Amino acid sequence: MTFDDAILPKELQMMKAFLPFLPAGMQKMLAIYIKWTELQKTIEYFSRNPPVQQSPDMGNLMKCMKGLLSPEEQSQIEQFTDMFENMDMYREMFEGFSSAFTSEQKE
């Protein structure tokens, strides 16, 4: 779920989608109304819900951004995600090896 999904009612999201189809003279006023309402909804949301930080894990960040990207960018994100997962796996593996060698040297 995106932040917009959490704070914006469906009607406001529909207004945003409908905006380009309105007469040019009305678009500016409606756009300002939409942004003003978004600000009000954001303030209301945070007054009721304290902020919660997601895990700073790179995989979580990539998953959140994936739906906003083009197919080419999604492919690149998947490659980065795989690379970070492999780096974590290699780091854990080498930490295990180094601790095994360190404990043998102490004996």
Short mmCIF file of C-alpha atoms in Angstrom, two decimals:
data_model
loop_
_atom_site.label_atom_id
_atom_site.label_comp_id
_atom_site.label_asym_id
_atom_site.label_seq_id
_atom_site.Cartn_x
_atom_site.Cartn_y
_atom_site.Cartn_z
CA MET A 1 0.00 0.00 0.00
CA THR A 2 1.34 3.40 -0.91
CA PHE A 3 1.10 6.46 1.29
CA ASP A 4 -1.47 7.96 -1.11
CA ASP A 5 -3.60 4.83 -0.75
CA ALA A 6 -3.50 5.21 3.03
CA ILE A 7 -4.51 8.88 3.18
CA LEU A 8 -6.50 9.72 0.07
CA PRO A 9 -10.11 8.73 -0.38
CA LYS A 10 -10.96 7.09 -3.67
CA GLU A 11 -12.96 10.14 -4.75
CA LEU A 12 -9.89 12.35 -4.52
CA GLN A 13 -7.81 9.85 -6.47
CA MET A 14 -10.52 9.84 -9.15
CA MET A 15 -10.43 13.66 -9.29
CA LYS A 16 -6.68 13.49 -9.88
CA ALA A 17 -7.21 11.08 -12.77
CA PHE A 18 -10.03 13.20 -14.22
CA LEU A 19 -8.11 16.49 -13.99
CA PRO A 20 -6.58 16.50 -17.52
CA PHE A 21 -10.02 16.06 -19.08
CA LEU A 22 -11.52 19.19 -17.52
CA PRO A 23 -11.62 22.55 -19.30
CA ALA A 24 -8.26 24.31 -18.99
CA GLY A 25 -9.68 27.08 -16.84
CA MET A 26 -10.94 24.64 -14.21
CA GLN A 27 -7.79 22.49 -14.01
CA LYS A 28 -5.76 24.97 -11.96
CA MET A 29 -8.45 25.47 -9.31
CA LEU A 30 -9.18 21.76 -8.99
CA ALA A 31 -5.46 20.92 -8.83
CA ILE A 32 -5.01 23.43 -5.98
CA TYR A 33 -8.06 21.99 -4.21
CA ILE A 34 -6.67 18.45 -4.58
CA LYS A 35 -3.25 19.42 -3.20
CA TRP A 36 -4.83 21.35 -0.31
CA THR A 37 -7.00 18.35 0.55
CA GLU A 38 -3.97 16.04 0.36
CA LEU A 39 -2.15 18.27 2.83
CA GLN A 40 -5.13 18.23 5.20
CA LYS A 41 -5.42 14.43 4.94
CA THR A 42 -1.67 14.04 5.57
CA ILE A 43 -1.87 16.17 8.72
CA GLU A 44 -4.91 14.21 9.92
CA TYR A 45 -3.19 10.89 9.20
CA PHE A 46 -0.09 11.73 11.23
CA SER A 47 -2.12 13.17 14.11
CA ARG A 48 -3.88 9.77 14.40
CA ASN A 49 -1.00 7.46 13.42
CA PRO A 50 2.52 7.89 14.75
CA PRO A 51 5.17 7.40 12.06
CA VAL A 52 6.59 3.88 11.80
CA GLN A 53 9.92 3.31 10.11
CA GLN A 54 10.25 0.30 7.88
CA SER A 55 13.37 -1.83 8.03
CA PRO A 56 16.15 -0.05 6.13
CA ASP A 57 16.77 -3.32 4.31
CA MET A 58 17.59 -2.60 0.65
CA GLY A 59 15.27 -5.41 -0.49
CA ASN A 60 12.28 -3.76 1.22
CA LEU A 61 13.09 -0.44 -0.42
CA MET A 62 13.38 -2.05 -3.84
CA LYS A 63 10.04 -3.86 -3.41
CA CYS A 64 8.28 -0.59 -2.49
CA MET A 65 9.67 1.21 -5.52
CA LYS A 66 9.15 -1.62 -7.99
CA GLY A 67 5.49 -0.84 -8.72
CA LEU A 68 6.31 2.76 -9.66
CA LEU A 69 8.87 1.90 -12.31
CA SER A 70 8.83 1.00 -15.98
CA PRO A 71 9.48 -2.66 -16.92
CA GLU A 72 13.11 -1.83 -17.78
CA GLU A 73 13.64 -0.10 -14.45
CA GLN A 74 11.91 -2.99 -12.65
CA SER A 75 14.36 -5.39 -14.26
CA GLN A 76 17.27 -3.27 -13.04
CA ILE A 77 15.79 -3.17 -9.53
CA GLU A 78 15.46 -6.97 -9.55
CA GLN A 79 19.11 -7.25 -10.57
CA PHE A 80 20.14 -4.91 -7.72
CA THR A 81 17.98 -6.86 -5.27
CA ASP A 82 19.61 -10.14 -6.34
CA MET A 83 23.04 -8.55 -6.07
CA PHE A 84 22.38 -7.29 -2.53
CA GLU A 85 20.98 -10.66 -1.47
CA ASN A 86 24.07 -12.39 -2.85
CA MET A 87 26.35 -9.89 -1.12
CA ASP A 88 24.60 -10.59 2.19
CA MET A 89 24.94 -14.33 1.66
CA TYR A 90 28.66 -14.03 0.81
CA ARG A 91 29.26 -11.73 3.80
CA GLU A 92 27.63 -14.22 6.16
CA MET A 93 29.57 -17.08 4.61
CA PHE A 94 32.92 -15.29 4.92
CA GLU A 95 32.15 -14.16 8.47
CA GLY A 96 31.56 -17.82 9.33
CA PHE A 97 34.87 -18.83 7.73
CA SER A 98 36.82 -16.05 9.41
CA SER A 99 35.38 -16.85 12.85
CA ALA A 100 36.28 -20.54 12.35
CA PHE A 101 39.89 -19.64 11.47
CA THR A 102 40.13 -17.15 14.33
CA SER A 103 38.99 -19.71 16.90
CA GLU A 104 41.52 -22.30 15.54
CA GLN A 105 44.36 -19.77 15.85
CA LYS A 106 43.50 -19.12 19.51
CA GLU A 107 43.84 -22.81 20.39
#
